[in-house]
mmCIF file of C-alpha atoms and ligand atoms in Angstrom:
data_model
loop_
_atom_site.group_PDB
_atom_site.id
_atom_site.type_symbol
_atom_site.label_atom_id
_atom_site.label_comp_id
_atom_site.label_asym_id
_atom_site.label_seq_id
_atom_site.Cartn_x
_atom_site.Cartn_y
_atom_site.Cartn_z
ATOM 1 C CA MET A 1 79.503 101.797 52.731
ATOM 2 C CA SER A 2 82.709 103.637 51.751
ATOM 3 C CA GLU A 3 86.131 102.108 52.344
ATOM 4 C CA ARG A 4 86.585 101.275 56.000
ATOM 5 C CA THR A 5 89.433 102.468 58.184
ATOM 6 C CA LEU A 6 90.265 102.655 61.866
ATOM 7 C CA GLN A 7 92.722 105.538 61.524
ATOM 8 C CA ALA A 8 91.188 108.474 63.385
ATOM 9 C CA ILE A 9 94.148 110.844 63.025
ATOM 10 C CA LYS A 10 96.381 111.430 59.996
ATOM 11 C CA PHE A 11 99.341 113.713 60.591
ATOM 12 C CA ASP A 12 101.573 114.274 57.572
ATOM 13 C CA LYS A 13 105.098 115.029 58.800
ATOM 14 C CA THR A 14 106.352 116.139 55.369
ATOM 15 C CA ASN A 15 103.652 118.664 54.593
ATOM 16 C CA VAL A 16 102.816 119.349 58.269
ATOM 17 C CA SER A 17 99.099 118.827 57.759
ATOM 18 C CA LEU A 18 96.425 117.211 59.876
ATOM 19 C CA GLU A 19 93.272 115.322 58.960
ATOM 20 C CA ILE A 20 90.771 113.639 61.224
ATOM 21 C CA LEU A 21 88.217 110.992 60.422
ATOM 22 C CA ASP A 22 84.767 112.549 60.904
ATOM 23 C CA GLN A 23 83.416 110.155 63.543
ATOM 24 C CA LEU A 24 79.942 111.690 63.300
ATOM 25 C CA LEU A 25 79.597 110.044 59.885
ATOM 26 C CA LEU A 26 80.718 106.587 60.982
ATOM 27 C CA PRO A 27 79.891 103.791 60.433
ATOM 28 C CA TYR A 28 78.237 104.798 57.176
ATOM 29 C CA SER A 29 80.812 107.001 55.562
ATOM 30 C CA THR A 30 84.607 107.402 55.675
ATOM 31 C CA SER A 31 85.379 111.070 55.356
ATOM 32 C CA TYR A 32 88.405 113.031 56.561
ATOM 33 C CA ILE A 33 88.308 116.699 57.596
ATOM 34 C CA SER A 34 91.310 118.962 57.374
ATOM 35 C CA ILE A 35 92.341 120.733 60.597
ATOM 36 C CA LYS A 36 94.354 123.825 59.781
ATOM 37 C CA THR A 37 93.952 125.996 62.857
ATOM 38 C CA ILE A 38 93.454 125.854 66.602
ATOM 39 C CA GLU A 39 89.899 127.080 65.995
ATOM 40 C CA ASP A 40 89.255 124.148 63.594
ATOM 41 C CA ALA A 41 90.420 121.758 66.330
ATOM 42 C CA PHE A 42 88.261 123.474 68.953
ATOM 43 C CA GLN A 43 85.152 123.013 66.785
ATOM 44 C CA ALA A 44 85.958 119.402 65.810
ATOM 45 C CA ILE A 45 86.576 118.413 69.438
ATOM 46 C CA LYS A 46 83.506 120.237 70.767
ATOM 47 C CA LEU A 47 81.259 118.735 68.048
ATOM 48 C CA MET A 48 82.808 115.319 68.746
ATOM 49 C CA GLN A 49 83.974 114.739 65.177
ATOM 50 C CA VAL A 50 86.987 113.436 67.079
ATOM 51 C CA ARG A 51 86.416 112.096 70.571
ATOM 52 C CA GLY A 52 88.018 109.832 73.140
ATOM 53 C CA ALA A 53 90.438 111.160 75.749
ATOM 54 C CA PRO A 54 93.778 110.301 74.060
ATOM 55 C CA ALA A 55 92.559 111.224 70.558
ATOM 56 C CA ILE A 56 91.413 114.716 71.517
ATOM 57 C CA ALA A 57 94.746 115.409 73.227
ATOM 58 C CA ILE A 58 96.667 114.297 70.145
ATOM 59 C CA VAL A 59 94.463 116.293 67.761
ATOM 60 C CA GLY A 60 94.708 119.358 70.024
ATOM 61 C CA SER A 61 98.521 119.108 70.058
ATOM 62 C CA PHE A 62 98.868 118.503 66.319
ATOM 63 C CA ALA A 63 96.506 121.420 65.653
ATOM 64 C CA ILE A 64 98.906 123.717 67.535
ATOM 65 C CA VAL A 65 101.764 122.335 65.417
ATOM 66 C CA VAL A 66 99.919 122.959 62.143
ATOM 67 C CA ASP A 67 98.643 126.377 63.214
ATOM 68 C CA THR A 68 102.145 127.495 64.253
ATOM 69 C CA TYR A 69 103.755 126.046 61.117
ATOM 70 C CA ASN A 70 101.306 127.836 58.822
ATOM 71 C CA TYR A 71 101.728 131.053 60.761
ATOM 72 C CA LEU A 72 105.531 130.952 60.397
ATOM 73 C CA LYS A 73 105.293 129.987 56.741
ATOM 74 C CA TYR A 74 102.627 132.348 55.474
ATOM 75 C CA SER A 75 102.216 135.324 57.787
ATOM 76 C CA SER A 76 103.811 138.640 57.071
ATOM 77 C CA GLU A 77 106.019 140.255 59.723
ATOM 78 C CA SER A 78 103.321 142.821 60.394
ATOM 79 C CA THR A 79 101.183 140.144 62.074
ATOM 80 C CA ASN A 80 103.826 139.393 64.687
ATOM 81 C CA ARG A 81 102.463 136.704 66.980
ATOM 82 C CA THR A 82 103.696 136.657 70.538
ATOM 83 C CA VAL A 83 104.114 133.767 72.947
ATOM 84 C CA GLU A 84 101.287 135.302 74.983
ATOM 85 C CA SER A 85 98.874 135.145 72.065
ATOM 86 C CA LEU A 86 99.761 131.503 71.383
ATOM 87 C CA ILE A 87 99.337 130.607 75.066
ATOM 88 C CA ASN A 88 95.900 132.286 75.046
ATOM 89 C CA SER A 89 94.859 130.195 72.037
ATOM 90 C CA ILE A 90 96.062 127.035 73.786
ATOM 91 C CA ASP A 91 94.061 127.963 76.905
ATOM 92 C CA TYR A 92 90.995 128.416 74.705
ATOM 93 C CA LEU A 93 91.530 124.988 73.113
ATOM 94 C CA ILE A 94 91.723 123.373 76.561
ATOM 95 C CA THR A 95 88.147 124.524 77.245
ATOM 96 C CA SER A 96 86.725 122.585 74.274
ATOM 97 C CA ARG A 97 86.065 119.545 76.500
ATOM 98 C CA PRO A 98 86.694 119.734 80.234
ATOM 99 C CA THR A 99 86.482 116.192 81.659
ATOM 100 C CA ALA A 100 89.179 114.242 79.820
ATOM 101 C CA VAL A 101 92.448 115.223 81.479
ATOM 102 C CA ASN A 102 94.588 114.129 78.517
ATOM 103 C CA LEU A 103 93.771 117.307 76.601
ATOM 104 C CA SER A 104 94.684 119.687 79.415
ATOM 105 C CA ASN A 105 97.697 117.560 80.425
ATOM 106 C CA ALA A 106 99.138 117.680 76.909
ATOM 107 C CA LEU A 107 98.371 121.313 76.228
ATOM 108 C CA ASN A 108 99.660 122.437 79.637
ATOM 109 C CA ASP A 109 102.869 120.466 78.964
ATOM 110 C CA ILE A 110 103.296 122.391 75.694
ATOM 111 C CA LYS A 111 102.676 125.694 77.479
ATOM 112 C CA ASN A 112 105.195 124.822 80.205
ATOM 113 C CA LEU A 113 107.854 123.847 77.672
ATOM 114 C CA ILE A 114 107.438 127.201 75.907
ATOM 115 C CA ASN A 115 107.218 129.246 79.112
ATOM 116 C CA LYS A 116 110.426 127.650 80.420
ATOM 117 C CA SER A 117 112.542 129.393 77.770
ATOM 118 C CA TYR A 118 110.478 132.307 76.495
ATOM 119 C CA LYS A 119 108.823 135.464 77.812
ATOM 120 C CA SER A 120 105.237 136.298 76.955
ATOM 121 C CA THR A 121 106.342 139.209 74.742
ATOM 122 C CA ASP A 122 108.759 137.084 72.670
ATOM 123 C CA LEU A 123 107.706 136.335 69.110
ATOM 124 C CA ILE A 124 106.913 132.844 67.899
ATOM 125 C CA ASN A 125 109.899 131.354 66.094
ATOM 126 C CA GLN A 126 111.180 128.107 64.597
ATOM 127 C CA THR A 127 112.604 126.871 67.904
ATOM 128 C CA ILE A 128 109.212 127.205 69.580
ATOM 129 C CA TYR A 129 107.645 125.409 66.628
ATOM 130 C CA LYS A 130 110.190 122.593 67.024
ATOM 131 C CA ILE A 131 109.336 122.242 70.731
ATOM 132 C CA ILE A 132 105.633 121.833 69.929
ATOM 133 C CA TYR A 133 106.324 119.503 66.996
ATOM 134 C CA ASP A 134 108.617 117.165 68.954
ATOM 135 C CA TYR A 135 106.224 116.999 71.894
ATOM 136 C CA SER A 136 103.202 116.218 69.688
ATOM 137 C CA VAL A 137 104.883 113.556 67.575
ATOM 138 C CA ALA A 138 106.129 111.833 70.752
ATOM 139 C CA LEU A 139 102.629 112.039 72.283
ATOM 140 C CA TYR A 140 101.163 110.281 69.244
ATOM 141 C CA GLU A 141 103.867 107.635 68.988
ATOM 142 C CA ASP A 142 103.980 106.933 72.735
ATOM 143 C CA ASP A 143 100.203 106.578 72.858
ATOM 144 C CA LEU A 144 100.300 103.875 70.201
ATOM 145 C CA ALA A 145 103.124 101.968 71.886
ATOM 146 C CA ASN A 146 101.488 102.312 75.307
ATOM 147 C CA ASN A 147 98.140 101.005 74.077
ATOM 148 C CA PHE A 148 99.807 97.758 73.042
ATOM 149 C CA LYS A 149 101.360 97.541 76.523
ATOM 150 C CA ILE A 150 97.944 98.162 78.113
ATOM 151 C CA GLY A 151 96.571 95.373 75.925
ATOM 152 C CA GLU A 152 99.291 93.004 77.089
ATOM 153 C CA ASN A 153 98.969 93.960 80.760
ATOM 154 C CA GLY A 154 95.184 93.608 80.584
ATOM 155 C CA LEU A 155 95.479 90.192 78.966
ATOM 156 C CA ASN A 156 97.881 89.038 81.692
ATOM 157 C CA TYR A 157 95.493 90.295 84.387
ATOM 158 C CA ILE A 158 92.586 88.433 82.736
ATOM 159 C CA LYS A 159 94.659 85.248 82.535
ATOM 160 C CA SER A 160 95.755 85.516 86.161
ATOM 161 C CA ILE A 161 92.161 85.946 87.374
ATOM 162 C CA LEU A 162 90.811 83.054 85.336
ATOM 163 C CA LYS A 163 93.643 80.803 86.503
ATOM 164 C CA GLU A 164 93.149 81.851 90.123
ATOM 165 C CA GLU A 165 89.454 80.934 89.824
ATOM 166 C CA ASN A 166 90.319 77.743 87.956
ATOM 167 C CA PHE A 167 87.909 78.950 85.258
ATOM 168 C CA LYS A 168 87.751 76.870 82.104
ATOM 169 C CA GLY A 169 85.841 77.413 78.880
ATOM 170 C CA PRO A 170 84.415 80.426 77.065
ATOM 171 C CA PHE A 171 83.839 83.802 78.689
ATOM 172 C CA SER A 172 82.365 87.159 77.696
ATOM 173 C CA ILE A 173 83.318 90.792 78.185
ATOM 174 C CA ILE A 174 81.094 93.876 78.424
ATOM 175 C CA THR A 175 82.389 97.275 77.363
ATOM 176 C CA ILE A 176 80.944 100.781 77.045
ATOM 177 C CA CYS A 177 81.496 103.712 74.703
ATOM 178 C CA ASN A 178 84.366 103.530 72.236
ATOM 179 C CA THR A 179 87.888 103.105 73.549
ATOM 180 C CA GLY A 180 89.511 101.635 70.480
ATOM 181 C CA SER A 181 91.672 102.817 67.600
ATOM 182 C CA LEU A 182 89.179 105.572 66.864
ATOM 183 C CA ALA A 183 89.567 107.040 70.359
ATOM 184 C CA THR A 184 93.366 106.863 70.387
ATOM 185 C CA SER A 185 96.334 106.748 68.042
ATOM 186 C CA GLY A 186 95.603 103.043 67.500
ATOM 187 C CA HIS A 187 94.746 99.708 69.158
ATOM 188 C CA GLY A 188 92.890 101.395 72.021
ATOM 189 C CA THR A 189 92.718 101.043 75.795
ATOM 190 C CA ALA A 190 89.742 98.968 77.016
ATOM 191 C CA LEU A 191 89.094 97.834 73.458
ATOM 192 C CA GLY A 192 92.859 97.332 73.142
ATOM 193 C CA ILE A 193 92.682 94.775 75.962
ATOM 194 C CA ILE A 194 89.792 93.063 74.184
ATOM 195 C CA ARG A 195 91.805 93.064 70.927
ATOM 196 C CA SER A 196 94.919 91.647 72.611
ATOM 197 C CA THR A 197 92.863 89.058 74.493
ATOM 198 C CA TYR A 198 91.112 87.847 71.352
ATOM 199 C CA GLU A 199 94.374 87.840 69.422
ATOM 200 C CA LYS A 200 96.244 85.784 72.028
ATOM 201 C CA LEU A 201 93.544 83.513 73.441
ATOM 202 C CA ASN A 202 91.581 82.817 70.271
ATOM 203 C CA LYS A 203 93.801 83.366 67.246
ATOM 204 C CA SER A 204 97.222 82.229 68.445
ATOM 205 C CA ASN A 205 98.267 78.795 69.576
ATOM 206 C CA THR A 206 97.779 78.873 73.294
ATOM 207 C CA ASN A 207 97.709 76.269 75.995
ATOM 208 C CA GLU A 208 95.100 78.149 78.004
ATOM 209 C CA GLU A 209 91.844 76.377 78.781
ATOM 210 C CA PHE A 210 89.707 79.521 78.423
ATOM 211 C CA TRP A 211 88.914 81.822 75.519
ATOM 212 C CA LEU A 212 87.014 84.996 74.713
ATOM 213 C CA ASP A 213 83.730 83.877 73.223
ATOM 214 C CA HIS A 214 81.760 87.075 72.953
ATOM 215 C CA VAL A 215 81.903 90.840 73.488
ATOM 216 C CA TYR A 216 78.856 92.915 74.447
ATOM 217 C CA PRO A 217 79.342 96.580 73.533
ATOM 218 C CA LEU A 218 76.765 98.922 75.047
ATOM 219 C CA GLU A 219 74.885 101.223 72.709
ATOM 220 C CA THR A 220 76.077 104.151 74.889
ATOM 221 C CA ARG A 221 73.263 106.663 74.783
ATOM 222 C CA PRO A 222 72.967 109.458 74.002
ATOM 223 C CA TYR A 223 75.792 109.672 71.473
ATOM 224 C CA ASN A 224 75.876 105.977 70.599
ATOM 225 C CA GLN A 225 79.648 105.590 70.443
ATOM 226 C CA GLY A 226 79.181 101.897 71.283
ATOM 227 C CA ALA A 227 76.594 101.246 68.590
ATOM 228 C CA LYS A 228 78.338 103.286 65.920
ATOM 229 C CA LEU A 229 82.049 103.023 66.654
ATOM 230 C CA THR A 230 82.778 99.997 68.845
ATOM 231 C CA THR A 231 80.646 97.687 66.718
ATOM 232 C CA TYR A 232 82.453 99.114 63.663
ATOM 233 C CA GLU A 233 85.823 98.224 65.189
ATOM 234 C CA LEU A 234 84.739 94.774 66.407
ATOM 235 C CA ASP A 235 83.205 94.010 63.030
ATOM 236 C CA TYR A 236 86.389 95.212 61.306
ATOM 237 C CA GLU A 237 88.447 92.861 63.503
ATOM 238 C CA ARG A 238 85.937 90.002 63.192
ATOM 239 C CA ILE A 239 85.674 89.652 66.947
ATOM 240 C CA PRO A 240 82.298 88.035 67.775
ATOM 241 C CA PHE A 241 79.933 90.512 69.448
ATOM 242 C CA THR A 242 76.313 91.370 70.111
ATOM 243 C CA LEU A 243 75.117 94.929 70.619
ATOM 244 C CA ILE A 244 72.970 95.657 73.665
ATOM 245 C CA CYS A 245 71.337 98.800 75.066
ATOM 246 C CA ASP A 246 72.711 100.413 78.196
ATOM 247 C CA ASN A 247 69.742 99.173 80.232
ATOM 248 C CA MET A 248 70.150 95.499 79.341
ATOM 249 C CA VAL A 249 73.313 94.773 81.309
ATOM 250 C CA SER A 250 71.815 93.168 84.437
ATOM 251 C CA ALA A 251 69.442 91.070 82.363
ATOM 252 C CA LEU A 252 72.326 89.982 80.134
ATOM 253 C CA ILE A 253 74.524 88.902 83.035
ATOM 254 C CA ASN A 254 71.638 87.141 84.753
ATOM 255 C CA THR A 255 70.601 85.280 81.626
ATOM 256 C CA LEU A 256 74.156 84.114 80.918
ATOM 257 C CA ASN A 257 74.683 83.165 84.576
ATOM 258 C CA ASP A 258 71.681 80.868 84.191
ATOM 259 C CA SER A 259 73.506 79.293 81.211
ATOM 260 C CA LYS A 260 70.787 80.474 78.850
ATOM 261 C CA PRO A 261 72.193 81.460 75.463
ATOM 262 C CA ILE A 262 71.886 84.952 74.058
ATOM 263 C CA LYS A 263 72.003 84.674 70.302
ATOM 264 C CA HIS A 264 74.858 82.234 69.728
ATOM 265 C CA SER A 265 76.680 82.413 73.052
ATOM 266 C CA SER A 266 76.036 81.352 76.617
ATOM 267 C CA ALA A 267 79.520 82.300 77.850
ATOM 268 C CA PRO A 268 79.251 84.096 81.219
ATOM 269 C CA VAL A 269 80.394 87.679 81.622
ATOM 270 C CA LYS A 270 83.696 87.565 83.516
ATOM 271 C CA PHE A 271 84.965 91.093 82.858
ATOM 272 C CA ILE A 272 83.567 94.553 82.387
ATOM 273 C CA ILE A 273 86.325 96.650 80.811
ATOM 274 C CA VAL A 274 85.983 100.410 80.440
ATOM 275 C CA GLY A 275 88.226 103.279 79.442
ATOM 276 C CA ALA A 276 88.703 106.498 81.364
ATOM 277 C CA ASP A 277 88.736 110.220 80.806
ATOM 278 C CA ARG A 278 90.351 110.972 84.133
ATOM 279 C CA VAL A 279 91.638 108.678 86.882
ATOM 280 C CA VAL A 280 92.271 110.665 90.051
ATOM 281 C CA LYS A 281 94.588 110.068 92.994
ATOM 282 C CA ASN A 282 92.337 107.708 94.963
ATOM 283 C CA GLY A 283 91.458 105.689 91.828
ATOM 284 C CA ASP A 284 87.991 107.178 91.217
ATOM 285 C CA SER A 285 87.599 107.053 87.446
ATOM 286 C CA ALA A 286 85.546 109.336 85.207
ATOM 287 C CA ASN A 287 84.348 107.752 82.011
ATOM 288 C CA LYS A 288 81.363 107.802 79.667
ATOM 289 C CA ILE A 289 77.992 108.187 81.367
ATOM 290 C CA GLY A 290 76.779 104.703 82.319
ATOM 291 C CA THR A 291 80.158 103.479 83.543
ATOM 292 C CA PHE A 292 79.266 104.019 87.216
ATOM 293 C CA GLN A 293 76.194 101.806 86.927
ATOM 294 C CA LEU A 294 78.329 99.084 85.326
ATOM 295 C CA SER A 295 80.606 99.081 88.373
ATOM 296 C CA VAL A 296 77.555 98.851 90.655
ATOM 297 C CA ILE A 297 76.111 95.971 88.642
ATOM 298 C CA ALA A 298 79.398 94.008 88.708
ATOM 299 C CA ASN A 299 79.639 94.440 92.451
ATOM 300 C CA TYR A 300 75.979 93.473 92.935
ATOM 301 C CA PHE A 301 76.537 90.150 91.176
ATOM 302 C CA ASN A 302 79.794 89.611 93.071
ATOM 303 C CA SER A 303 77.918 90.045 96.364
ATOM 304 C CA ILE A 304 75.591 87.115 95.603
ATOM 305 C CA PRO A 305 77.047 83.961 97.192
ATOM 306 C CA GLY A 306 77.871 81.338 94.596
ATOM 307 C CA SER A 307 77.304 83.734 91.691
ATOM 308 C CA ASN A 308 79.734 83.901 88.821
ATOM 309 C CA LYS A 309 82.360 86.580 89.651
ATOM 310 C CA ILE A 310 82.937 89.619 87.439
ATOM 311 C CA LYS A 311 86.007 91.882 87.527
ATOM 312 C CA PHE A 312 85.512 95.563 86.796
ATOM 313 C CA ILE A 313 88.605 96.868 84.979
ATOM 314 C CA VAL A 314 89.525 100.445 84.076
ATOM 315 C CA ALA A 315 92.056 100.729 81.236
ATOM 316 C CA ALA A 316 93.918 104.011 80.926
ATOM 317 C CA PRO A 317 97.328 105.291 79.880
ATOM 318 C CA ASN A 318 99.368 107.408 82.298
ATOM 319 C CA THR A 319 98.285 110.472 80.300
ATOM 320 C CA THR A 320 94.772 109.941 81.750
ATOM 321 C CA ILE A 321 95.962 109.884 85.354
ATOM 322 C CA ASP A 322 95.470 113.098 87.316
ATOM 323 C CA LEU A 323 97.327 112.980 90.624
ATOM 324 C CA ASN A 324 96.472 116.642 91.297
ATOM 325 C CA THR A 325 92.842 115.765 91.959
ATOM 326 C CA ASN A 326 92.173 113.794 95.121
ATOM 327 C CA SER A 327 88.765 112.281 94.528
ATOM 328 C CA GLY A 328 86.074 111.940 91.889
ATOM 329 C CA LYS A 329 83.960 114.586 93.621
ATOM 330 C CA ASP A 330 86.367 117.224 92.267
ATOM 331 C CA ILE A 331 86.103 116.152 88.628
ATOM 332 C CA ILE A 332 84.253 118.592 86.383
ATOM 333 C CA ILE A 333 81.646 116.653 84.459
ATOM 334 C CA GLU A 334 80.862 118.074 81.041
ATOM 335 C CA GLU A 335 77.182 118.674 80.393
ATOM 336 C CA ARG A 336 76.161 118.522 76.756
ATOM 337 C CA PRO A 337 73.221 120.043 74.887
ATOM 338 C CA ALA A 338 69.645 118.808 75.393
ATOM 339 C CA ASN A 339 69.168 118.011 71.706
ATOM 340 C CA GLU A 340 71.572 115.063 72.035
ATOM 341 C CA LEU A 341 68.797 113.395 74.061
ATOM 342 C CA THR A 342 65.746 114.777 72.359
ATOM 343 C CA THR A 343 66.778 114.146 68.761
ATOM 344 C CA LEU A 344 68.626 111.566 66.712
ATOM 345 C CA LYS A 345 70.826 112.712 63.856
ATOM 346 C CA GLY A 346 72.111 110.613 61.010
ATOM 347 C CA PRO A 347 72.152 109.848 57.334
ATOM 348 C CA VAL A 348 69.154 108.273 55.671
ATOM 349 C CA LEU A 349 69.985 104.739 54.631
ATOM 350 C CA THR A 350 68.573 103.938 51.233
ATOM 351 C CA ALA A 351 68.727 100.769 49.172
ATOM 352 C CA ASN A 352 71.360 102.442 46.984
ATOM 353 C CA GLY A 353 73.528 103.876 49.697
ATOM 354 C CA ILE A 354 73.412 106.832 51.993
ATOM 355 C CA GLY A 355 71.216 109.833 51.535
ATOM 356 C CA GLU A 356 71.086 113.227 53.109
ATOM 357 C CA LYS A 357 71.439 113.690 56.899
ATOM 358 C CA LEU A 358 68.245 113.987 58.922
ATOM 359 C CA THR A 359 67.385 115.038 62.455
ATOM 360 C CA VAL A 360 64.498 113.127 63.995
ATOM 361 C CA GLY A 361 62.711 114.218 67.161
ATOM 362 C CA ILE A 362 62.326 111.535 69.831
ATOM 363 C CA ALA A 363 61.090 113.512 72.849
ATOM 364 C CA THR A 364 58.536 116.155 73.716
ATOM 365 C CA PRO A 365 59.900 119.471 72.430
ATOM 366 C CA GLY A 366 61.068 122.029 74.977
ATOM 367 C CA ILE A 367 61.263 119.685 77.987
ATOM 368 C CA SER A 368 63.840 119.774 80.778
ATOM 369 C CA VAL A 369 66.813 117.517 80.012
ATOM 370 C CA TRP A 370 69.947 116.562 81.963
ATOM 371 C CA ASN A 371 72.796 115.374 79.767
ATOM 372 C CA PRO A 372 76.049 114.735 81.655
ATOM 373 C CA ALA A 373 78.598 113.205 79.280
ATOM 374 C CA PHE A 374 80.486 111.318 81.993
ATOM 375 C CA ASP A 375 80.126 109.804 85.446
ATOM 376 C CA VAL A 376 82.570 108.528 88.046
ATOM 377 C CA ALA A 377 83.087 104.895 89.038
ATOM 378 C CA PRO A 378 84.258 104.986 92.674
ATOM 379 C CA TYR A 379 87.569 103.296 93.395
ATOM 380 C CA ASN A 380 86.028 100.812 95.846
ATOM 381 C CA LEU A 381 84.004 99.293 92.984
ATOM 382 C CA ILE A 382 87.042 98.980 90.683
ATOM 383 C CA ASP A 383 89.124 95.788 90.716
ATOM 384 C CA ALA A 384 92.069 96.878 88.595
ATOM 385 C CA ILE A 385 93.403 99.933 86.806
ATOM 386 C CA VAL A 386 95.455 98.767 83.839
ATOM 387 C CA THR A 387 98.087 101.173 82.526
ATOM 388 C CA GLU A 388 101.028 100.731 80.178
ATOM 389 C CA GLU A 389 103.161 100.007 83.224
ATOM 390 C CA SER A 390 101.099 97.414 85.103
ATOM 391 C CA SER A 391 97.735 96.233 86.365
ATOM 392 C CA ILE A 392 97.230 98.123 89.587
ATOM 393 C CA THR A 393 95.058 96.466 92.201
ATOM 394 C CA LYS A 394 94.157 97.688 95.689
ATOM 395 C CA ASP A 395 96.436 97.158 98.657
ATOM 396 C CA ALA A 396 95.492 95.307 101.835
ATOM 397 C CA SER A 397 93.675 98.381 103.149
ATOM 398 C CA GLY A 398 91.530 98.541 99.997
ATOM 399 C CA LYS A 399 93.278 101.586 98.483
ATOM 400 C CA PHE A 400 94.905 102.170 95.103
ATOM 401 C CA ASN A 401 98.445 103.563 95.214
ATOM 402 C CA LEU A 402 98.677 105.425 91.941
ATOM 403 C CA SER A 403 101.823 107.067 90.671
ATOM 404 C CA LYS A 404 103.089 108.174 87.280
HETATM 405 O O1 MRU B 501 82.452 111.616 74.873
HETATM 406 P P1 MRU B 501 83.559 110.748 74.358
HETATM 407 O O2 MRU B 501 83.161 109.909 73.194
HETATM 408 O O3 MRU B 501 84.818 111.537 74.107
HETATM 409 O O4 MRU B 501 83.859 109.780 75.561
HETATM 410 C C1 MRU B 501 84.873 108.843 75.433
HETATM 411 C C2 MRU B 501 85.022 107.972 76.613
HETATM 412 O O5 MRU B 501 84.375 108.125 77.619
HETATM 413 C C3 MRU B 501 86.106 106.951 76.538
HETATM 414 O O6 MRU B 501 85.758 105.817 77.256
HETATM 415 C C4 MRU B 501 87.390 107.545 77.129
HETATM 416 O O7 MRU B 501 87.659 108.767 76.550
HETATM 417 C C5 MRU B 501 88.538 106.646 76.950
HETATM 418 S S1 MRU B 501 89.035 106.529 75.242
HETATM 419 C C6 MRU B 501 90.383 105.534 75.180
#
């Protein structure tokens, strides 16, 4: 295995260059790809070499910076680029992945900042470049700072629930997809809460009578972000975990509720923590396909009298909140190609290292396939939405009051 890293995005301020960690090669190989143009970013985002709502917004923004910088530095005056042509390229980049609102939020912000001071026929200049640069650097830096706040707010919510229930001893957390450093500028959202919780309850001196014993990341079919990326991050951090398939969740919770150990832990699942690609006005939250069923499962167990209670938490920065959309029914769910279900792609693992990449068929060729990348957990099945500002819970009438 080549040298390990959790840095998904490398932006060099001095040389104004951008590299992204090719997440399709993880966990077997650490390899960075250079992003020089908006088209490069479009392809990398679409192919999911970079993925995760905050990360694609940051890469999209930095790609505009690099593209504009290189244009101003190298192009001759005869190729005069107008504001209109740049705005068209940004609109194209927005279409690379439709569900995560972070990408369109960030890129629309950049467009609005330019449109405020310039006409469509104006030529791109250094001041426009500076606007894009400042916005993108702030987006990256704020995301990192906000993830630590989400981690802290999530930890405080977890502590308050466990104290309220007078819970003592070890507990477990389930999570889906990858919401960690690799999906953001660092630390992560849902995985950021898990990181902060482990750091404070297990590694620091604490007077609490409960601790995080085990994390169960879901494999996250069909793209396996859980199996490939979340396990990579948990392993990197030495947080104890056991990988499970997406269809093992109910059995896992049931087994642990009966105090039967799974591998080396019998700590009950107290929290299911997920990220989000878009949280809309009423609190409905789009996230990786399989998230909806997790919210149903948590609520099923909570409805059994005397059963161990599980809180379903959505972790998301304000950049993921979309107050212009009223309910989850209006969220566009990206559908991805059939071959993501019918084939598996990956490097051949040999005794000496990693060999050439192979595609293996795992379904009948030519069949009908439905491959939505996301689903929506309805607000009524969500206990808390944790942002950098606070842990938002429902009011007395059972509604979330979201603001930015
Ligand atoms: O298809 P992906 O890998 O981009 O999906 C990612 C997710 O669904 C994440 O949970 C979400 O983007 C939040 S990342 C902090």
